[in-house]
Short mmCIF file of C-alpha atoms and ligand atoms in Angstrom, two decimals:
data_model
loop_
_atom_site.label_atom_id
_atom_site.label_comp_id
_atom_site.label_asym_id
_atom_site.label_seq_id
_atom_site.Cartn_x
_atom_site.Cartn_y
_atom_site.Cartn_z
CA UNK A 2 4.38 -2.18 23.83
CA UNK A 3 6.18 -3.45 20.76
CA UNK A 4 8.52 -1.71 18.39
CA UNK A 5 9.95 -3.81 15.59
CA UNK A 6 13.25 -3.01 13.90
CA UNK A 7 14.54 -4.54 10.69
CA UNK A 8 18.19 -3.85 10.06
CA UNK A 9 19.77 -4.64 6.73
CA UNK A 10 17.44 -7.63 6.49
CA UNK A 11 18.17 -9.98 3.64
CA UNK A 12 16.70 -13.24 2.39
CA UNK A 13 17.98 -15.28 -0.53
CA UNK A 14 16.41 -18.42 -1.96
CA UNK A 15 19.20 -20.01 -4.01
CA UNK A 16 19.86 -17.36 -6.65
CA UNK A 17 16.72 -15.30 -5.94
CA UNK A 18 17.18 -12.29 -3.68
CA UNK A 19 13.68 -12.01 -2.17
CA UNK A 20 14.55 -9.32 0.39
CA UNK A 21 17.52 -7.17 -0.48
CA UNK A 22 18.81 -5.54 2.71
CA UNK A 23 15.91 -3.53 4.10
CA UNK A 24 15.95 -1.14 7.07
CA UNK A 25 12.66 -0.30 8.74
CA UNK A 26 11.33 0.60 12.18
CA UNK A 27 7.70 -0.22 12.95
CA UNK A 28 6.49 1.93 15.83
CA UNK A 29 4.61 0.64 18.84
CA UNK A 30 0.90 0.44 18.08
CA UNK A 31 1.35 1.40 14.44
CA UNK A 32 -0.68 -0.05 11.54
CA UNK A 33 1.98 -0.41 8.87
CA UNK A 34 1.14 -1.74 5.41
CA UNK A 35 3.69 -3.26 3.04
CA UNK A 36 2.54 -3.01 -0.57
CA UNK A 37 4.14 -3.90 -3.88
CA UNK A 38 3.70 -5.99 -7.02
CA UNK A 39 3.74 -9.78 -7.04
CA UNK A 40 7.17 -11.17 -6.17
CA UNK A 41 8.54 -7.96 -4.65
CA UNK A 42 9.35 -9.71 -1.36
CA UNK A 43 6.56 -8.48 0.90
CA UNK A 44 5.35 -11.91 2.05
CA UNK A 45 8.92 -13.03 2.65
CA UNK A 46 9.48 -9.94 4.81
CA UNK A 47 6.40 -10.83 6.87
CA UNK A 48 7.45 -14.46 7.14
CA UNK A 49 10.87 -13.37 8.36
CA UNK A 50 9.12 -11.29 11.03
CA UNK A 51 7.02 -14.30 12.04
CA UNK A 52 10.06 -16.58 12.10
CA UNK A 53 8.64 -18.78 9.34
CA UNK A 54 11.76 -18.01 7.26
CA UNK A 55 15.31 -17.60 8.48
CA UNK A 56 17.13 -14.43 7.41
CA UNK A 57 20.23 -14.84 5.24
CA UNK A 58 21.69 -11.71 6.87
CA UNK A 59 20.61 -8.77 8.99
CA UNK A 60 18.75 -8.40 12.26
CA UNK A 61 15.16 -8.36 13.52
CA UNK A 62 14.59 -6.68 16.88
CA UNK A 63 11.40 -6.58 18.93
CA UNK A 64 11.79 -3.90 21.59
CA UNK A 65 15.15 -4.75 23.13
CA UNK A 66 15.17 -8.40 22.07
CA UNK A 67 17.09 -9.72 19.11
CA UNK A 68 14.63 -12.25 17.65
CA UNK A 69 16.41 -12.86 14.35
CA UNK A 70 16.82 -16.56 15.15
CA UNK A 71 14.02 -16.97 17.70
CA UNK A 72 11.53 -19.80 17.13
CA UNK A 73 8.14 -18.58 15.81
CA UNK A 74 6.31 -19.75 18.95
CA UNK A 75 8.58 -17.64 21.15
CA UNK A 76 8.05 -14.38 19.24
CA UNK A 77 4.54 -13.75 20.56
CA UNK A 78 3.23 -12.59 17.19
CA UNK A 79 -0.01 -13.76 15.57
CA UNK A 80 -0.24 -14.36 11.86
CA UNK A 81 -3.45 -14.03 9.80
CA UNK A 82 -3.31 -15.62 6.35
CA UNK A 83 -5.17 -15.15 3.09
CA UNK A 84 -6.57 -18.70 3.16
CA UNK A 85 -7.65 -18.40 6.84
CA UNK A 86 -5.76 -21.63 7.73
CA UNK A 87 -8.67 -23.01 9.78
CA UNK A 88 -8.98 -26.69 10.72
CA UNK A 89 -12.05 -27.95 8.78
CA UNK A 90 -13.05 -30.60 11.36
CA UNK A 91 -13.06 -28.14 14.31
CA UNK A 92 -15.74 -25.69 15.36
CA UNK A 93 -15.06 -21.96 15.33
CA UNK A 94 -14.46 -22.08 19.08
CA UNK A 95 -11.95 -24.96 18.82
CA UNK A 96 -10.18 -23.21 15.95
CA UNK A 97 -9.80 -20.12 18.09
CA UNK A 98 -8.65 -21.90 21.24
CA UNK A 99 -6.54 -24.66 19.70
CA UNK A 100 -3.24 -22.80 19.85
CA UNK A 101 -3.89 -21.61 23.41
CA UNK A 102 -4.77 -25.06 24.68
CA UNK A 103 -1.71 -26.64 23.16
CA UNK A 104 0.52 -23.89 24.56
CA UNK A 105 -0.80 -24.73 28.03
CA UNK A 106 -0.21 -21.19 29.25
CA UNK A 107 -3.85 -20.43 30.07
CA UNK A 108 -6.45 -21.95 32.41
CA UNK A 109 -9.76 -23.09 30.94
CA UNK A 110 -11.55 -20.16 32.59
CA UNK A 111 -9.09 -17.67 31.10
CA UNK A 112 -9.54 -19.23 27.69
CA UNK A 113 -13.35 -19.06 27.93
CA UNK A 114 -13.21 -15.41 28.97
CA UNK A 115 -10.85 -14.46 26.14
CA UNK A 116 -12.98 -16.27 23.55
CA UNK A 117 -16.03 -14.47 24.81
CA UNK A 118 -14.29 -11.09 24.63
CA UNK A 119 -12.92 -11.73 21.14
CA UNK A 120 -16.28 -13.06 19.93
CA UNK A 121 -17.97 -9.91 21.14
CA UNK A 122 -15.36 -7.65 19.55
CA UNK A 123 -15.68 -9.42 16.21
CA UNK A 124 -19.41 -10.16 16.43
CA UNK A 125 -18.88 -13.89 15.90
CA UNK A 126 -20.64 -15.38 18.96
CA UNK A 127 -23.16 -17.22 16.78
CA UNK A 128 -20.35 -18.79 14.72
CA UNK A 129 -18.48 -20.37 17.61
CA UNK A 130 -20.20 -23.78 17.44
CA UNK A 131 -20.18 -23.98 13.62
CA UNK A 132 -17.54 -25.67 11.49
CA UNK A 133 -15.79 -23.65 8.74
CA UNK A 134 -17.76 -25.42 5.97
CA UNK A 135 -20.90 -23.77 7.34
CA UNK A 136 -19.36 -20.29 7.27
CA UNK A 137 -18.94 -17.71 4.50
CA UNK A 138 -15.46 -16.47 3.56
CA UNK A 139 -15.92 -13.32 5.63
CA UNK A 140 -17.05 -15.37 8.64
CA UNK A 141 -14.05 -17.68 8.33
CA UNK A 142 -11.72 -14.70 8.26
CA UNK A 143 -13.38 -13.34 11.41
CA UNK A 144 -12.71 -16.65 13.16
CA UNK A 145 -9.08 -16.45 11.98
CA UNK A 146 -8.90 -12.91 13.40
CA UNK A 147 -10.45 -14.20 16.62
CA UNK A 148 -7.71 -16.80 16.86
CA UNK A 149 -5.12 -14.02 16.50
CA UNK A 150 -6.79 -11.71 19.03
CA UNK A 151 -7.29 -14.19 21.90
CA UNK A 152 -3.56 -14.69 22.23
CA UNK A 153 -3.11 -10.98 22.95
CA UNK A 154 0.08 -10.97 20.87
CA UNK A 155 2.72 -8.24 20.75
CA UNK A 156 2.04 -7.85 17.02
CA UNK A 157 -0.37 -8.95 14.32
CA UNK A 158 1.19 -10.03 11.04
CA UNK A 159 -1.40 -10.14 8.27
CA UNK A 160 -0.70 -11.56 4.80
CA UNK A 161 -3.39 -10.47 2.31
CA UNK A 162 -6.16 -11.46 4.75
CA UNK A 163 -8.96 -9.97 2.63
CA UNK A 164 -7.90 -11.26 -0.81
CA UNK A 165 -10.34 -14.16 -0.87
CA UNK A 166 -13.35 -11.99 -0.11
CA UNK A 167 -15.58 -10.37 -2.71
CA UNK A 168 -15.18 -6.65 -3.34
CA UNK A 169 -18.07 -5.50 -1.15
CA UNK A 170 -17.09 -7.63 1.84
CA UNK A 171 -13.47 -6.53 1.46
CA UNK A 172 -14.49 -2.90 1.86
CA UNK A 173 -16.59 -3.78 4.92
CA UNK A 174 -13.77 -5.81 6.50
CA UNK A 175 -11.29 -2.99 5.83
CA UNK A 176 -13.40 -0.70 7.97
CA UNK A 177 -13.64 -3.40 10.63
CA UNK A 178 -9.89 -3.89 10.73
CA UNK A 179 -9.45 -0.15 11.20
CA UNK A 180 -11.97 -0.19 14.05
CA UNK A 181 -10.31 -3.24 15.59
CA UNK A 182 -6.94 -1.57 15.46
CA UNK A 183 -8.29 1.59 17.07
CA UNK A 184 -9.67 -0.56 19.87
CA UNK A 185 -6.72 -2.88 20.44
CA UNK A 186 -3.82 -0.58 19.45
CA UNK A 187 -1.67 -3.61 18.70
CA UNK A 188 1.35 -3.14 16.41
CA UNK A 189 0.22 -4.50 13.03
CA UNK A 190 2.14 -5.29 9.86
CA UNK A 191 -0.18 -5.90 6.92
CA UNK A 192 0.89 -7.13 3.50
CA UNK A 193 -1.12 -6.52 0.33
CA UNK A 194 -0.62 -6.06 -3.40
CA UNK A 195 -3.67 -3.78 -3.51
CA UNK A 196 -2.72 -0.12 -3.36
CA UNK A 197 -6.24 1.00 -2.41
CA UNK A 198 -6.20 -1.36 0.56
CA UNK A 199 -2.75 -0.06 1.51
CA UNK A 200 -3.86 3.57 1.31
CA UNK A 201 -7.07 3.06 3.29
CA UNK A 202 -5.62 0.87 6.05
CA UNK A 203 -2.07 2.05 6.59
CA UNK A 204 -1.02 4.77 9.00
CA UNK A 205 2.26 4.43 7.12
CA UNK A 206 2.79 2.52 3.90
CA UNK A 207 5.97 0.82 2.73
CA UNK A 208 6.21 0.46 -1.05
CA UNK A 209 8.48 -2.42 -2.09
CA UNK A 210 9.89 -3.44 -5.44
CA UNK A 211 12.51 -6.08 -6.28
CA UNK A 212 13.21 -6.82 -2.63
CA UNK A 213 13.88 -3.20 -1.80
CA UNK A 214 11.98 -0.41 -0.08
CA UNK A 215 11.12 2.33 -2.57
CA UNK A 216 9.50 4.71 -0.05
CA UNK A 217 7.96 4.73 3.43
CA UNK A 218 5.43 7.47 4.14
CA UNK A 219 1.87 8.32 5.08
CA UNK A 220 -0.63 7.44 2.33
CA UNK A 221 -1.16 11.10 1.44
CA UNK A 222 2.57 11.85 1.27
CA UNK A 223 3.13 8.86 -1.01
CA UNK A 224 0.42 10.17 -3.28
CA UNK A 225 1.47 13.80 -3.26
CA UNK A 226 5.25 13.47 -3.05
CA UNK A 227 6.40 10.21 -4.62
CA UNK A 228 10.17 10.02 -4.36
CA UNK A 229 10.59 8.04 -7.55
CA UNK A 230 8.80 6.98 -10.69
CA UNK A 231 8.00 3.51 -9.37
CA UNK A 232 6.00 4.86 -6.41
CA UNK A 233 4.40 7.55 -8.60
CA UNK A 234 3.08 4.93 -11.01
CA UNK A 235 2.20 2.27 -8.43
CA UNK A 236 0.14 4.52 -6.15
CA UNK A 237 -2.99 6.05 -7.68
CA UNK A 238 -5.65 4.73 -10.03
CA UNK A 239 -5.82 5.66 -12.87
CA UNK A 240 -2.05 5.82 -12.83
CA UNK A 241 -0.02 9.02 -13.10
CA UNK A 242 0.65 10.12 -16.71
CA UNK A 243 4.32 9.95 -17.66
CA UNK A 244 5.44 12.04 -20.62
CA UNK A 245 9.00 12.25 -21.97
CA UNK A 246 10.06 15.87 -22.16
CA UNK A 247 13.12 18.00 -22.61
CA UNK A 248 13.70 20.58 -19.93
CA UNK A 249 15.00 23.85 -21.38
CA UNK A 250 15.38 27.03 -19.36
CA UNK A 251 12.95 25.87 -16.68
CA UNK A 252 10.30 24.73 -19.17
CA UNK A 253 9.21 21.15 -19.93
CA UNK A 254 9.04 20.97 -23.71
CA UNK A 255 7.32 18.35 -25.83
CA UNK A 256 6.09 18.39 -29.39
CA UNK A 257 2.82 20.33 -28.86
CA UNK A 258 3.31 21.91 -25.44
CA UNK A 259 5.63 23.97 -23.31
CA UNK A 260 4.96 23.79 -19.59
CA UNK A 261 6.90 26.22 -17.40
CA UNK A 262 8.10 24.39 -14.28
CA UNK A 263 7.74 26.10 -10.93
CA UNK A 264 10.95 26.96 -9.10
CA UNK A 265 12.23 23.94 -7.27
CA UNK A 266 13.29 25.32 -3.92
CA UNK A 267 16.01 23.74 -1.84
CA UNK A 268 15.26 22.78 1.74
CA UNK A 269 16.57 26.08 3.11
CA UNK A 270 14.31 27.99 0.74
CA UNK A 271 16.90 29.21 -1.75
CA UNK A 272 16.05 28.56 -5.39
CA UNK A 273 17.71 25.46 -6.86
CA UNK A 274 17.70 26.67 -10.43
CA UNK A 275 19.89 23.88 -11.75
CA UNK A 276 17.15 21.30 -11.08
CA UNK A 277 14.73 22.83 -13.53
CA UNK A 278 17.48 23.84 -15.88
CA UNK A 279 17.21 27.60 -15.49
CA UNK A 280 20.91 27.97 -16.09
CA UNK A 281 20.44 27.36 -19.80
CA UNK A 282 21.04 23.66 -19.29
CA UNK A 283 19.00 21.31 -21.51
CA UNK A 284 18.24 17.77 -20.41
CA UNK A 285 15.77 14.93 -20.83
CA UNK A 286 13.24 14.27 -18.08
CA UNK A 287 9.94 12.53 -17.49
CA UNK A 288 7.02 14.78 -16.60
CA UNK A 289 4.50 13.16 -14.26
CA UNK A 290 0.95 14.51 -13.94
CA UNK A 291 -1.94 12.70 -12.26
CA UNK A 292 -5.07 12.41 -14.47
CA UNK A 293 -7.02 14.52 -11.97
CA UNK A 294 -4.37 17.25 -12.11
CA UNK A 295 -5.09 17.86 -15.79
CA UNK A 296 -8.30 19.80 -16.41
CA UNK A 297 -10.44 20.88 -19.30
CA UNK A 298 -9.60 24.59 -19.48
CA UNK A 299 -13.28 25.51 -19.83
CA UNK A 300 -13.97 23.88 -16.42
CA UNK A 301 -11.03 25.55 -14.68
CA UNK A 302 -10.90 29.24 -15.58
CA UNK A 303 -8.84 29.98 -12.44
CA UNK A 304 -5.83 28.16 -13.91
CA UNK A 305 -5.50 31.02 -16.43
CA UNK A 306 -3.17 30.54 -19.39
CA UNK A 307 -1.54 27.38 -18.13
CA UNK A 308 -2.99 25.48 -21.08
CA UNK A 309 -2.15 23.61 -24.29
CA UNK A 310 -4.18 21.93 -27.01
CA UNK A 311 -4.68 18.14 -27.25
CA UNK A 312 -6.84 15.78 -29.30
CA UNK A 313 -9.41 13.43 -27.73
CA UNK A 314 -8.78 9.77 -28.63
CA UNK A 315 -11.50 8.04 -26.60
CA UNK A 316 -13.58 8.78 -23.52
CA UNK A 317 -14.49 6.39 -20.71
CA UNK A 318 -17.39 7.32 -18.42
CA UNK A 319 -16.52 6.12 -14.89
CA UNK A 320 -19.76 7.32 -13.32
CA UNK A 321 -18.30 9.86 -10.92
CA UNK A 322 -15.87 11.20 -13.55
CA UNK A 323 -15.04 11.03 -17.24
CA UNK A 324 -11.66 9.59 -18.21
CA UNK A 325 -10.46 11.26 -21.40
CA UNK A 326 -7.68 9.52 -23.31
CA UNK A 327 -5.98 12.14 -25.43
CA UNK A 328 -2.79 12.89 -27.29
CA UNK A 329 -0.50 15.72 -28.11
CA UNK A 330 2.28 15.06 -30.62
CA UNK A 331 3.42 11.48 -29.87
CA UNK A 332 2.47 11.71 -26.19
CA UNK A 333 -0.67 10.00 -24.94
CA UNK A 334 -2.17 10.79 -21.56
CA UNK A 335 -5.38 10.72 -19.54
CA UNK A 336 -7.49 13.46 -18.00
CA UNK A 337 -10.01 12.76 -15.26
CA UNK A 338 -12.70 15.33 -15.91
CA UNK A 339 -16.17 16.12 -14.61
CA UNK A 340 -18.76 13.45 -15.50
CA UNK A 341 -21.21 13.99 -18.34
CA UNK A 342 -18.82 16.22 -20.28
CA UNK A 343 -19.85 15.93 -23.94
CA UNK A 344 -16.77 15.05 -25.98
CA UNK A 345 -16.11 12.92 -29.04
CA UNK A 346 -13.08 11.26 -30.57
CA UNK A 347 -11.16 13.77 -32.64
CA UNK A 348 -12.32 16.82 -30.65
CA UNK A 349 -9.63 19.39 -29.88
CA UNK A 350 -9.52 20.38 -26.22
CA UNK A 351 -7.69 23.04 -24.26
CA UNK A 352 -5.95 21.25 -21.39
CA UNK A 353 -5.17 23.13 -18.19
CA UNK A 354 -2.85 22.04 -15.37
CA UNK A 355 -1.99 23.18 -11.91
CA UNK A 356 1.72 24.18 -11.98
CA UNK A 357 2.00 23.17 -8.31
CA UNK A 358 0.97 19.56 -9.03
CA UNK A 359 3.63 18.64 -11.59
CA UNK A 360 6.30 15.97 -10.98
CA UNK A 361 9.60 15.56 -12.78
CA UNK A 362 11.65 12.36 -12.81
CA UNK A 363 15.14 11.49 -13.92
CA UNK A 364 14.75 9.30 -17.05
CA UNK A 365 17.71 7.10 -16.06
CA UNK A 366 17.31 6.58 -12.30
CA UNK A 367 13.60 7.35 -11.93
CA UNK A 368 14.37 9.57 -8.93
CA UNK A 369 12.08 12.56 -8.46
CA UNK A 370 13.77 15.83 -9.39
CA UNK A 371 11.23 17.73 -7.32
P1 ATP B 504 3.01 -12.23 -3.97
O1 ATP B 504 2.17 -10.99 -3.85
O2 ATP B 504 2.92 -12.85 -5.33
O3 ATP B 504 2.80 -13.20 -2.85
P2 ATP B 504 5.41 -11.22 -2.70
O4 ATP B 504 5.74 -9.80 -2.91
O5 ATP B 504 4.79 -11.58 -1.41
O6 ATP B 504 4.55 -11.75 -3.91
P3 ATP B 504 7.42 -13.14 -2.05
O7 ATP B 504 6.45 -14.27 -1.88
O8 ATP B 504 8.00 -12.56 -0.84
O9 ATP B 504 6.77 -11.99 -2.91
O10 ATP B 504 8.57 -13.63 -3.02
C1 ATP B 504 9.70 -12.84 -3.36
C2 ATP B 504 10.58 -13.61 -4.31
O11 ATP B 504 11.13 -14.75 -3.63
C3 ATP B 504 9.86 -14.16 -5.52
O12 ATP B 504 10.72 -14.09 -6.62
C4 ATP B 504 9.58 -15.59 -5.14
O13 ATP B 504 9.50 -16.42 -6.28
C5 ATP B 504 10.77 -15.94 -4.29
N1 ATP B 504 10.45 -16.95 -3.26
C6 ATP B 504 9.59 -16.79 -2.23
N2 ATP B 504 9.54 -17.89 -1.46
C7 ATP B 504 10.40 -18.78 -2.03
C8 ATP B 504 10.81 -20.12 -1.70
N3 ATP B 504 10.34 -20.77 -0.63
N4 ATP B 504 11.72 -20.70 -2.51
C9 ATP B 504 12.22 -20.05 -3.58
N5 ATP B 504 11.89 -18.80 -3.94
C10 ATP B 504 10.99 -18.17 -3.19
#
C-alpha cells in the first residue's frame, strides 16, 4: 500500500527552476501519468521521487514516511528508464537479479522463484539466458521491467520507457503495461511527452508546463474540460482550434461569424451572465473548438441553424476522416469531417457546431471562462 504526497516540491538547478512548487497526491495503486513538453520538469519530478535528485524545498511523503532526504536504495521504488539501463555483458537473468543479489535481502531460492514469476508475467522466459545485444528493443525493455517487478517495490517510476520502440511495438507495450498494472496494482508514476500515451495509460494525468502543474484529471476530463488554454492545446490531435473573438451580449463575434454562447452556469446552477457578457459587457476572448466539434452543416442537420460560412483552403485525407483547413475572415481553423467528402480549395462551406462543445479562454491569463 503506497500513497505518495508531494508538497510544495521545488527543484532549482542554478538559475533554472525545473520544478516550481508542485502539490500532488498519488493514490495507492494508481497509474498516474505526468505529461508535458520537453523541459517542463517531468523527469526532474520523477527523479526527485526516486531520490536521484535532492529537492531544493518542499516535502515528499510515502505513506506516513517523510522520504524527502532518504537515500534512493531505502525508498523501495523501482525505476524503468527510456534506455533500459541494462548491463551489456550480463544475461537477461543476471540483469534482473543483479540488484537483488547485491542487496543481499533475498535467498537464492527466493530470487529464482521471483525471476520465474516475473518471466512468466512478462513472457520473457526464453530471453533469460541471452545478453542484451541478442535482444530487440522491446525485449530489452521487458527485461528492464522484469528487473523492476522482481523487487516487488512500493512504486514503479517510469521515465519514457517506450520512447525507443517503434510505433507498432509501442502500442503493443502500452497494452501490456496496462495489463501488468491491472495484475500487480502497484502505484505507478509514468512520465512521457506523448499525449496519446498519457491518455491511453493514465488513470489520472498530470499536465505540466514550466515546472508547474497545469491540471490533474482523468484523461476524458482533460479532453472535455480543459481548465486553461495550455491544456486545451496540448491534449488532442489535431489540436483544438483557437480563434480570437469579441464577446458581446453573450455572443462570440468574429469577422464572418457570430456564435451565441450557451449560458455559463455557476456551480449552484444560477446563471453567471457576466461570464458570457450578457450584461452588455464587451470583451476580448479566445474561442476554442476541437476540429471534430465543427461539422459540415450538410452532414449534421440536427445542429439546425448553428452555422456560418467558411472557405476551404486545403484538405488532408487522414484515412478515417478528412481534415479541412478553412478560413473565415482572418481566422483559420480545421474541421475533422467524414472521410471521402468531395471538397476543393476555394469551395464555400456551411460550418455547423455543437453549442455545448465550445470553450472560451481569457486572452491574458489563458484560464477557461467556462
Ligand atoms: P524532457 O522531456 O526533454 O526530458 P522534462 O520535462 O523531463 O524534459 P527535465 O529534464 O525535468 O524536463 O528538465 C527541466 C528543466 O531543468 C530543463 O530546463 C532542464 O534543462 C533543466 N535541468 C534538468 N536537469 C538538469 C541538471 N542536471 N542541471 C541543470 N539543469 C537541468
